[in-house]
N, CA and C of each residue as an Amber inpcrd file, in Angstrom:
protein
   516
  10.9690000 -11.8070000  14.4770000  10.7070000 -11.6030000  13.0630000
  10.9700000 -10.1400000  12.7390000  11.5090000  -9.8650000  11.5690000
  11.8430000  -8.5000000  11.1770000  10.5930000  -7.7260000  10.7660000
  10.7760000  -6.4720000  10.3910000   9.6490000  -5.6230000  10.0160000
   8.9000000  -6.1720000   8.8240000   9.5910000  -6.7430000   7.8500000
   8.9220000  -7.2730000   6.6710000   7.9420000  -8.3630000   7.0790000
   8.4040000  -9.2990000   7.8700000   7.5350000 -10.3710000   8.3200000
   6.3950000  -9.8630000   9.1850000   6.6600000  -8.8610000  10.0380000
   5.6070000  -8.3020000  10.8880000   4.5790000  -7.5630000  10.0490000
   5.0260000  -6.7740000   9.0910000   4.1050000  -5.9720000   8.2880000
   3.2990000  -6.8530000   7.3530000   3.9480000  -7.8240000   6.7100000
   3.2830000  -8.5750000   5.6640000   2.9830000 -10.0200000   6.0100000
   3.4250000 -10.4770000   7.1780000   3.0540000 -11.8010000   7.6410000
   3.5350000 -12.9520000   6.7700000   4.6860000 -12.8330000   6.1540000
   5.2090000 -13.9260000   5.3520000   5.7420000 -14.9790000   6.3140000
   5.1540000 -16.1660000   6.3150000   5.5690000 -17.1890000   7.2680000
   7.0320000 -17.5620000   7.0970000   7.7350000 -17.5930000   8.1990000
   9.1010000 -18.0590000   8.1990000  10.1190000 -17.1140000   7.5930000
   9.7140000 -15.9290000   7.1920000  10.6570000 -15.0120000   6.5660000
  11.3930000 -14.2380000   7.6420000  12.6760000 -14.4210000   7.6820000
  13.5150000 -13.7080000   8.6380000  14.6160000 -13.0120000   7.8550000
  14.7370000 -11.7220000   8.0070000  15.7930000 -10.9770000   7.3430000
  16.8780000 -10.6730000   8.3620000  18.1130000 -10.9210000   7.9880000
  19.2260000 -10.7220000   8.9140000  19.6400000  -9.2660000   8.9600000
  20.3270000  -8.9020000  10.0180000  20.8690000  -7.5570000  10.1290000
  20.3700000  -6.8840000  11.3740000  21.1730000  -5.9920000  11.9330000
  20.7970000  -5.3390000  13.1770000  19.5830000  -4.4350000  13.0160000
  19.5370000  -3.6600000  11.9400000  18.4000000  -2.7800000  11.6760000
  18.1310000  -2.8640000  10.1910000  16.9420000  -3.2970000   9.8290000
  16.6390000  -3.4080000   8.4090000  16.3030000  -2.0400000   7.8380000
  16.3970000  -1.9270000   6.5200000  16.0400000  -0.6700000   5.8590000
  14.5720000  -0.3480000   6.0960000  13.7540000  -1.3720000   6.3430000
  12.3460000  -1.1220000   6.6220000  12.1980000  -0.2660000   7.8720000
  12.9540000  -0.5890000   8.9070000  12.8100000   0.1230000  10.1680000
  13.2740000   1.5650000  10.0860000  14.3930000   1.8220000   9.4360000
  14.7870000   3.2170000   9.3520000  14.5090000   3.8060000   7.9750000
  14.0560000   2.9860000   7.0290000  13.6810000   3.4960000   5.7170000
  12.4930000   4.4330000   5.7810000  11.5210000   4.1070000   6.6020000
  10.3460000   4.9670000   6.7310000  10.7510000   6.3170000   7.2890000
  11.5630000   6.3030000   8.3160000  11.9880000   7.5640000   8.9310000
  12.8620000   8.3730000   7.9830000  13.7460000   7.7100000   7.2640000
  14.6860000   8.4170000   6.3990000  14.1060000   8.8180000   5.0540000
  13.1770000   8.0370000   4.5180000  12.7120000   8.2580000   3.1530000
  11.2020000   8.4500000   3.0290000  10.4690000   8.2160000   4.0910000
   9.0140000   8.3380000   4.0390000   8.5370000   9.7010000   3.5890000
   9.2830000  10.7370000   3.9340000   8.8800000  12.0920000   3.5460000
   8.8340000  12.2560000   2.0310000   9.6380000  11.4980000   1.3010000
   9.6460000  11.5970000  -0.1630000   8.2790000  11.2100000  -0.7080000
   7.7710000  10.0860000  -0.2670000   6.4570000   9.6290000  -0.6980000
   5.3630000  10.5310000  -0.1440000   5.4330000  10.8540000   1.1350000
   4.3990000  11.6930000   1.7410000   4.2900000  13.0420000   1.0490000
   5.4170000  13.6990000   0.7980000   5.4010000  15.0050000   0.1330000
   4.8110000  14.8970000  -1.2650000   5.2060000  13.8830000  -2.0030000
   4.6990000  13.6900000  -3.3590000   3.1920000  13.4380000  -3.3400000
   2.7480000  12.5240000  -2.4800000   1.3340000  12.1420000  -2.4560000
   0.4480000  13.3040000  -2.0230000   0.8590000  14.0090000  -1.0010000
   0.0490000  15.1150000  -0.4850000  -0.0480000  16.2450000  -1.5000000
   1.0270000  16.5040000  -2.2280000   1.0210000  17.6220000  -3.1730000
   0.3800000  17.2700000  -4.5140000   0.2080000  15.9930000  -4.8050000
  -0.3720000  15.5810000  -6.0850000  -1.8680000  15.8750000  -6.1090000
  -2.3120000  16.5150000  -7.1620000  -3.7230000  16.8890000  -7.2520000
  -4.5150000  16.0100000  -8.2080000  -3.8540000  15.1670000  -8.9680000
  -4.5280000  14.2900000  -9.9260000  -4.0130000  12.8600000  -9.7520000
  -4.8120000  11.8940000 -10.1770000  -4.4250000  10.4870000 -10.0460000
  -3.1080000  10.1990000 -10.7620000  -2.9080000  10.7980000 -11.9190000
  -1.6700000  10.5610000 -12.6720000  -0.4490000  11.0310000 -11.8820000
  -0.5690000  12.1760000 -11.2380000   0.5410000  12.6900000 -10.4240000
   0.7630000  11.8080000  -9.1990000  -0.3070000  11.2770000  -8.6350000
  -0.1670000  10.3800000  -7.4860000   0.5310000   9.0870000  -7.9010000
   0.1790000   8.5960000  -9.0750000   0.8070000   7.3830000  -9.5870000
   2.3080000   7.5820000  -9.7750000   2.7070000   8.7810000 -10.1410000
   4.1370000   9.0800000 -10.3220000   4.9070000   8.9720000  -9.0080000
   4.2160000   9.0300000  -7.8760000   4.8720000   8.8990000  -6.5680000
   5.3240000   7.4640000  -6.3060000   4.7030000   6.5180000  -6.9720000
   4.9670000   5.1030000  -6.7540000   6.4170000   4.7620000  -7.0820000
   7.1200000   4.2410000  -6.1090000   8.5040000   3.8190000  -6.2830000
   9.5450000   4.8660000  -5.9350000   9.1280000   6.1080000  -5.7360000
  10.1010000   7.1650000  -5.4330000  10.8590000   6.8840000  -4.1400000
  10.1250000   6.4920000  -3.1210000  10.7370000   6.2650000  -1.8160000
  11.6710000   5.0570000  -1.8510000  11.1870000   3.9500000  -2.4050000
  12.0180000   2.7410000  -2.4210000  13.2520000   2.9250000  -3.2990000
  13.1170000   3.6630000  -4.3930000  14.2770000   3.9290000  -5.2490000
  15.3220000   4.7450000  -4.5010000  14.8840000   5.7960000  -3.8230000
  15.8210000   6.6140000  -3.0400000  16.4790000   5.7760000  -1.9470000
  15.7030000   4.9240000  -1.3130000  16.2200000   4.0430000  -0.2590000
  17.2750000   3.0990000  -0.8290000  16.9600000   2.4440000  -1.9310000
  17.9030000   1.4930000  -2.5300000  19.1800000   2.1850000  -2.9970000
  19.0130000   3.3700000  -3.5860000  20.1720000   4.0790000  -4.1330000
  21.1060000   4.6210000  -3.0630000  20.6050000   4.8730000  -1.8720000
  21.4570000   5.5070000  -0.8640000  21.8280000   4.6040000   0.3130000
  21.2270000   3.4460000   0.4220000  21.5610000   2.5140000   1.5050000
  22.7350000   1.6330000   1.0990000  23.6320000   1.3680000   2.0250000
  24.6560000   0.3510000   1.7860000  23.9160000  -0.9640000   1.5830000
  24.1800000  -1.6290000   0.4990000  23.4920000  -2.8870000   0.2170000
  22.0770000  -2.6960000  -0.2690000  21.7320000  -1.4900000  -0.6680000
  20.3640000  -1.2110000  -1.1020000  19.9260000  -1.9700000  -2.3330000
  20.8760000  -2.4230000  -3.1350000  20.5310000  -3.1660000  -4.3470000
  20.7710000  -4.6620000  -4.1980000  20.9160000  -5.1170000  -2.9610000
  20.9610000  -6.5530000  -2.6850000  19.5280000  -7.0350000  -2.5020000
  19.3450000  -8.3310000  -2.4580000  18.0050000  -8.8750000  -2.2310000
  17.4200000  -8.3360000  -0.9330000  18.1990000  -8.3750000   0.1210000
  17.7390000  -7.8720000   1.4140000  17.4450000  -6.3810000   1.3440000
  18.3310000  -5.6210000   0.7240000  18.1340000  -4.1780000   0.6290000
  16.8970000  -3.8140000  -0.1690000  16.7230000  -4.4420000  -1.3350000
  15.5540000  -4.1420000  -2.1620000  14.2640000  -4.5390000  -1.4510000
  14.2720000  -5.7200000  -0.8420000  13.0860000  -6.1740000  -0.1170000
  12.7450000  -5.2110000   1.0160000  13.7420000  -4.7910000   1.7520000
  13.5150000  -3.8790000   2.8750000  12.9970000  -2.5280000   2.4030000
  13.5930000  -1.9840000   1.3470000  13.1660000  -0.6720000   0.8480000
  11.7600000  -0.7310000   0.2550000  11.4510000  -1.7840000  -0.4890000
  10.1030000  -1.9440000  -1.0420000   9.0800000  -2.1260000   0.0760000
   9.4470000  -2.8910000   1.1020000   8.5440000  -3.1030000   2.2390000
   8.2990000  -1.8100000   3.0020000   9.3340000  -0.9960000   3.1280000
   9.1800000   0.2920000   3.8100000   8.2160000   1.1800000   3.0430000
   8.3560000   1.2200000   1.7250000   7.4270000   2.0370000   0.9380000
   6.0120000   1.4720000   1.0060000   5.8820000   0.1580000   0.9690000
   4.5550000  -0.4530000   1.0870000   3.8940000  -0.0600000   2.4010000
   4.6720000   0.0110000   3.4680000   4.1290000   0.3970000   4.7760000
   3.6320000   1.8410000   4.7650000   4.3510000   2.7250000   4.0830000
   3.8990000   4.1210000   3.9940000   2.6290000   4.1970000   3.1570000
   2.5980000   3.4730000   2.0310000   1.3720000   3.4410000   1.2260000
   0.2090000   2.8760000   2.0480000   0.4760000   1.8900000   2.8950000
  -0.5820000   1.3150000   3.7190000  -1.1700000   2.3640000   4.6640000
  -0.3390000   3.2360000   5.1850000  -0.8450000   4.3320000   6.0140000
  -1.7550000   5.2570000   5.2180000  -1.3430000   5.5760000   3.9910000
  -2.1900000   6.4050000   3.1250000  -3.4750000   5.6610000   2.7550000
  -3.3670000   4.3570000   2.5120000  -4.5470000   3.5530000   2.1870000
  -5.5670000   3.6190000   3.3130000  -5.1180000   3.4470000   4.5340000
  -6.0380000   3.4900000   5.6750000  -6.7060000   4.8500000   5.7980000
  -5.9570000   5.9170000   5.5830000  -6.5300000   7.2680000   5.6440000
  -7.5300000   7.4810000   4.5130000  -7.1930000   7.0400000   3.3180000
  -8.1070000   7.1990000   2.1760000  -9.3630000   6.3550000   2.3650000
  -9.2120000   5.1630000   2.9070000 -10.3890000   4.3330000   3.1530000
 -11.3230000   5.0150000   4.1480000 -10.7710000   5.5310000   5.2400000
 -11.6130000   6.2060000   6.2390000 -12.3270000   7.4130000   5.6230000
 -11.6140000   8.2080000   4.8450000 -12.2210000   9.3890000   4.2220000
 -13.2930000   8.9800000   3.2140000 -13.0330000   7.9370000   2.4520000
 -14.0070000   7.4680000   1.4620000 -15.2120000   6.8560000   2.1620000
 -14.9850000   6.1390000   3.2430000 -16.0910000   5.5710000   4.0260000
 -16.9560000   6.6890000   4.6080000 -16.3250000   7.7390000   5.1280000
 -17.0810000   8.8690000   5.6760000 -17.9080000   9.5430000   4.5920000
 -17.3160000   9.7090000   3.4000000 -18.0630000  10.2800000   2.2760000
 -19.2550000   9.3790000   1.9390000 -19.0320000   8.0550000   1.8750000
 -20.0900000   7.1110000   1.5200000 -21.2190000   7.1410000   2.5520000
 -20.8730000   7.2030000   3.8140000 -21.9040000   7.2750000   4.8600000
 -22.7370000   8.5450000   4.7350000 -22.0750000   9.6630000   4.4910000
 -22.7900000  10.9380000   4.3410000 -23.6960000  10.8980000   3.1150000
 -23.2070000  10.3450000   2.0180000 -24.0200000  10.2400000   0.8030000
 -25.2090000   9.3110000   1.0410000 -24.9990000   8.2340000   1.7750000
 -26.0930000   7.3170000   2.1000000 -27.1430000   8.0050000   2.9630000
 -26.7080000   8.7790000   3.9320000 -27.6540000   9.5080000   4.7850000
 -28.5040000  10.4680000   3.9690000 -27.8830000  11.1730000   3.0490000
 -28.6150000  12.1190000   2.2040000 -29.6530000  11.4140000   1.3430000
 -29.3460000  10.2510000   0.8610000 -30.2260000   9.5480000  -0.0600000
 -31.2580000   8.6650000   0.6450000 -30.9910000   8.2810000   1.8740000
 -31.8310000   7.3110000   2.5810000 -33.2760000   7.7590000   2.7460000
 -33.5050000   9.0440000   2.8770000 -34.8650000   9.5420000   3.0820000
 -35.7800000   9.2170000   1.9040000 -35.2850000   9.4320000   0.7040000
 -36.1310000   9.2590000  -0.4820000 -35.8810000   7.9450000  -1.2200000
 -34.6800000   7.4460000  -1.1570000 -34.3290000   6.2260000  -1.8830000
 -33.4820000   5.3040000  -1.0070000 -34.0750000   4.7480000   0.0470000
 -33.2800000   3.9400000   0.9770000 -32.6290000   2.7200000   0.3170000
 -33.2520000   2.2100000  -0.7280000 -32.6860000   1.0340000  -1.3970000
 -31.3580000   1.3320000  -2.1040000 -31.0900000   2.6260000  -2.3290000
 -29.8390000   3.0110000  -2.9790000 -28.7900000   3.5340000  -1.9930000
 -29.1360000   3.5820000  -0.7460000 -28.2160000   4.0940000   0.2810000
 -27.3390000   2.9500000   0.8010000 -26.5310000   2.4110000  -0.0830000
 -25.7130000   1.2390000   0.2470000 -24.2240000   1.4600000  -0.0500000
 -23.8330000   2.6900000  -0.2630000 -22.4420000   2.9650000  -0.6340000
 -21.4510000   2.4730000   0.4230000 -21.6880000   2.8180000   1.6740000
 -20.7520000   2.4400000   2.7440000 -20.6670000   0.9200000   2.8840000
 -21.8030000   0.2620000   2.8050000 -21.8270000  -1.2020000   2.9000000
 -21.0510000  -1.8360000   1.7380000 -21.2870000  -1.3510000   0.5400000
 -20.6120000  -1.9070000  -0.6430000 -19.1190000  -1.5730000  -0.6440000
 -18.7690000  -0.4100000  -0.1330000 -17.3530000  -0.0570000  -0.0140000
 -16.6450000  -1.0290000   0.9250000 -17.2570000  -1.3270000   2.0590000
 -16.6690000  -2.2760000   3.0080000 -16.5090000  -3.6540000   2.3640000
 -17.5450000  -4.1160000   1.6670000 -17.4640000  -5.4110000   0.9890000
 -16.3370000  -5.4180000  -0.0440000 -16.2630000  -4.3490000  -0.8170000
 -15.2280000  -4.2580000  -1.8540000 -13.8360000  -4.2130000  -1.2390000
 -13.6850000  -3.4720000  -0.1520000 -12.3660000  -3.3550000   0.4780000
 -11.9200000  -4.6930000   1.0570000 -12.8380000  -5.3900000   1.6780000
 -12.4930000  -6.7140000   2.2230000 -12.1070000  -7.6790000   1.1040000
 -12.8630000  -7.6510000   0.0140000 -12.5490000  -8.5180000  -1.1270000
 -11.2150000  -8.1190000  -1.7550000 -10.9610000  -6.8100000  -1.8420000
  -9.7020000  -6.3500000  -2.4180000  -8.5190000  -6.8070000  -1.5600000
  -8.6270000  -6.6960000  -0.2440000  -7.5380000  -7.1330000   0.6430000
  -7.2490000  -8.6190000   0.4260000  -8.3000000  -9.4250000   0.3570000
  -8.1100000 -10.8590000   0.1270000  -7.4520000 -11.1060000  -1.2290000
  -7.8830000 -10.3630000  -2.2520000  -7.2900000 -10.5080000  -3.5820000
  -5.8230000 -10.0910000  -3.5770000  -5.5290000  -8.9320000  -2.9900000
  -4.1430000  -8.4550000  -2.9340000  -3.2500000  -9.4760000  -2.2370000
  -3.6960000  -9.9490000  -1.1000000  -2.8880000 -10.9060000  -0.3460000
  -2.6570000 -12.1900000  -1.1390000  -3.7020000 -12.6810000  -1.8160000
  -3.5640000 -13.8980000  -2.6190000  -2.6760000 -13.6540000  -3.8350000
  -2.8520000 -12.5340000  -4.4830000  -2.0480000 -12.2010000  -5.6660000
  -0.5660000 -12.0810000  -5.3080000  -0.2850000 -11.4230000  -4.2090000
   1.1140000 -11.2560000  -3.7960000   1.7070000 -12.5670000  -3.2900000
   0.8830000 -13.4100000  -2.6820000   1.3520000 -14.7440000  -2.2870000
   1.6910000 -15.5640000  -3.5320000   0.9210000 -15.3760000  -4.6010000
   1.2270000 -16.0410000  -5.8630000   2.5480000 -15.5320000  -6.4310000
   2.7400000 -14.2170000  -6.4210000   4.0210000 -13.6620000  -6.8780000
   5.1800000 -14.2750000  -6.0960000   5.0040000 -14.4190000  -4.8030000
   6.0210000 -15.0190000  -3.9330000   6.2640000 -16.4720000  -4.3410000
   5.1860000 -17.2230000  -4.5320000   5.2850000 -18.6530000  -4.8280000
   5.8860000 -18.9230000  -6.2030000   5.6580000 -18.0310000  -7.1470000
   6.1670000 -18.2400000  -8.5040000   7.6830000 -18.4230000  -8.5350000
   8.3700000 -17.8320000  -7.5800000   9.8350000 -17.8860000  -7.5640000
  10.3690000 -19.1150000  -6.8350000   9.4840000 -19.9610000  -6.3310000
   9.9340000 -21.1700000  -5.6430000  10.8790000 -20.8310000  -4.5060000
  12.0300000 -21.4870000  -4.4840000  12.9870000 -21.2470000  -3.4060000
  13.9470000 -20.1010000  -3.7200000  13.7820000 -19.4600000  -4.8660000
  14.6730000 -18.3640000  -5.2500000  14.4900000 -17.1330000  -4.3810000
  15.5770000 -16.4320000  -4.1560000  15.5150000 -15.2560000  -3.2780000
  14.7180000 -14.1070000  -3.8900000  14.4700000 -14.1440000  -5.1860000
  13.6590000 -13.1030000  -5.8250000  12.2230000 -13.1060000  -5.2990000
  11.8180000 -14.1970000  -4.6690000  10.4450000 -14.2690000  -4.1610000
  10.1700000 -13.1540000  -3.1610000  11.1620000 -12.8170000  -2.3530000
  10.9760000 -11.7640000  -1.3520000  10.8040000 -10.4010000  -2.0110000
  11.5930000 -10.1330000  -3.0380000  11.4810000  -8.8670000  -3.7680000
  10.1370000  -8.8070000  -4.4850000   9.7530000  -9.9040000  -5.1430000
   8.4860000  -9.9390000  -5.8760000   7.3110000  -9.6770000  -4.9430000
   7.3350000 -10.2870000  -3.7810000   6.2480000 -10.1080000  -2.8160000
   6.1810000  -8.6670000  -2.3190000   7.3090000  -8.1300000  -1.9350000
   7.3370000  -6.7560000  -1.4180000   6.9110000  -5.7630000  -2.4930000
   7.3650000  -5.9740000  -3.7210000   6.9910000  -5.0850000  -4.8180000
   5.5020000  -5.1840000  -5.1100000   4.9660000  -6.3780000  -5.1010000
   3.5310000  -6.5740000  -5.3210000   2.7120000  -5.8550000  -4.2510000
   3.0910000  -6.0180000  -2.9980000   2.3670000  -5.3520000  -1.9100000
   2.4220000  -3.8370000  -2.0690000   3.5880000  -3.3160000  -2.4370000
   3.7280000  -1.8750000  -2.6190000   2.8600000  -1.3990000  -3.7760000
   2.9830000  -2.0630000  -4.9230000   2.2570000  -1.6460000  -6.1240000
   0.7410000  -1.6990000  -5.9050000   0.2650000  -2.8290000  -5.4220000
  -1.1800000  -2.9950000  -5.2790000  -1.7570000  -2.0740000  -4.2090000
  -1.0340000  -1.8790000  -3.1240000  -1.5090000  -0.9820000  -2.0670000
  -1.5510000   0.4500000  -2.5700000  -0.5410000   0.8590000  -3.3040000
  -0.5160000   2.2150000  -3.8720000  -1.6670000   2.4060000  -4.8480000
  -1.8710000   1.4430000  -5.7270000  -2.9400000   1.5620000  -6.7240000
  -4.3090000   1.6680000  -6.0620000  -4.5460000   0.8810000  -5.0290000
  -5.8440000   0.9370000  -4.3350000  -6.0090000   2.2640000  -3.6080000
  -4.9390000   2.7570000  -3.0200000  -4.9700000   4.0530000  -2.3380000
  -5.3920000   5.1440000  -3.3110000  -4.7630000   5.1610000  -4.4610000
  -5.0510000   6.1730000  -5.4820000  -6.4810000   6.0200000  -5.9930000
  -6.9380000   4.7910000  -6.1660000  -8.3010000   4.5380000  -6.6380000
  -9.3430000   5.0110000  -5.6230000  -9.1310000   4.7550000  -4.3450000
 -10.0860000   5.2180000  -3.3320000 -10.1970000   6.7390000  -3.3390000
  -9.0760000   7.4040000  -3.4430000  -9.0980000   8.8750000  -3.4700000
  -9.7960000   9.3850000  -4.7260000  -9.5130000   8.7590000  -5.8740000
 -10.1590000   9.1520000  -7.1250000 -11.6770000   8.9720000  -7.0320000
 -12.1020000   7.8580000  -6.4680000 -13.5230000   7.5660000  -6.3200000
 -14.2130000   8.6520000  -5.4940000 -13.6290000   8.9790000  -4.3800000
 -14.2210000   9.9810000  -3.4960000 -14.2360000  11.3540000  -4.1510000
 -13.1290000  11.7340000  -4.7520000 -13.0440000  13.0600000  -5.3620000
 -13.9800000  13.2100000  -6.5560000 -14.2600000  12.1120000  -7.2290000
 -15.1530000  12.1700000  -8.3830000 -16.5610000  12.5940000  -7.9630000
 -16.9750000  12.2370000  -6.7650000 -18.3370000  12.5170000  -6.3230000
 -18.4520000  13.6860000  -5.3570000 -17.3430000  14.2420000  -4.9230000
 -17.4250000  15.3580000  -3.9740000 -17.5860000  16.6620000  -4.7030000
C-alpha cells in the first residue's frame, strides 16, 4: 500500500507509481509549511499556511495536477500537519496538566482540563475520520473521492492544530 493508504488507512486504495509525491513531497516541500507555521504568531497567520505546501507540490511536480498528483500532494501536507497536531496536543496536554495541578489543591472538582482535553481529542479524531470518510463516499466510484478525502484530512487536521495552539496560548 502506498503512503496515502498507510497514513490515512483508506481500504483498498493503491496509488500507482514508483515513488509517490507523498513520499518525497514531505522532504521536498515540508519546509514550506514548517517555516510558515513556526514563524506565524497569530491564528490567522497560521491559517494562511494551509495549502501552501500542497500547492507548491502540485505546481512543481510532473503530474501534480492529476488526480494522483493532487491526492499525493494533499496527503503529504496532511502528514506534516499531523506532526504539528501531535506536538500541539502534547504541549496543550502538558499545559492542562500543570493548570490542573495548580487548581487541584483548592478546587479539585475543577481540575479536569487534561481529562476533558483527552476526551475532546478522541471525539475530534472520530469526527474527523467519519467526516472525511463521508467526503470520500460522496463521490461514489469517481476518482475525485481520493482528492476530497485527502483535502478533508489536511483541512481538518490543520484547523485542529491551530485551535489547540490558540487554546493553550489564550491561557498561558
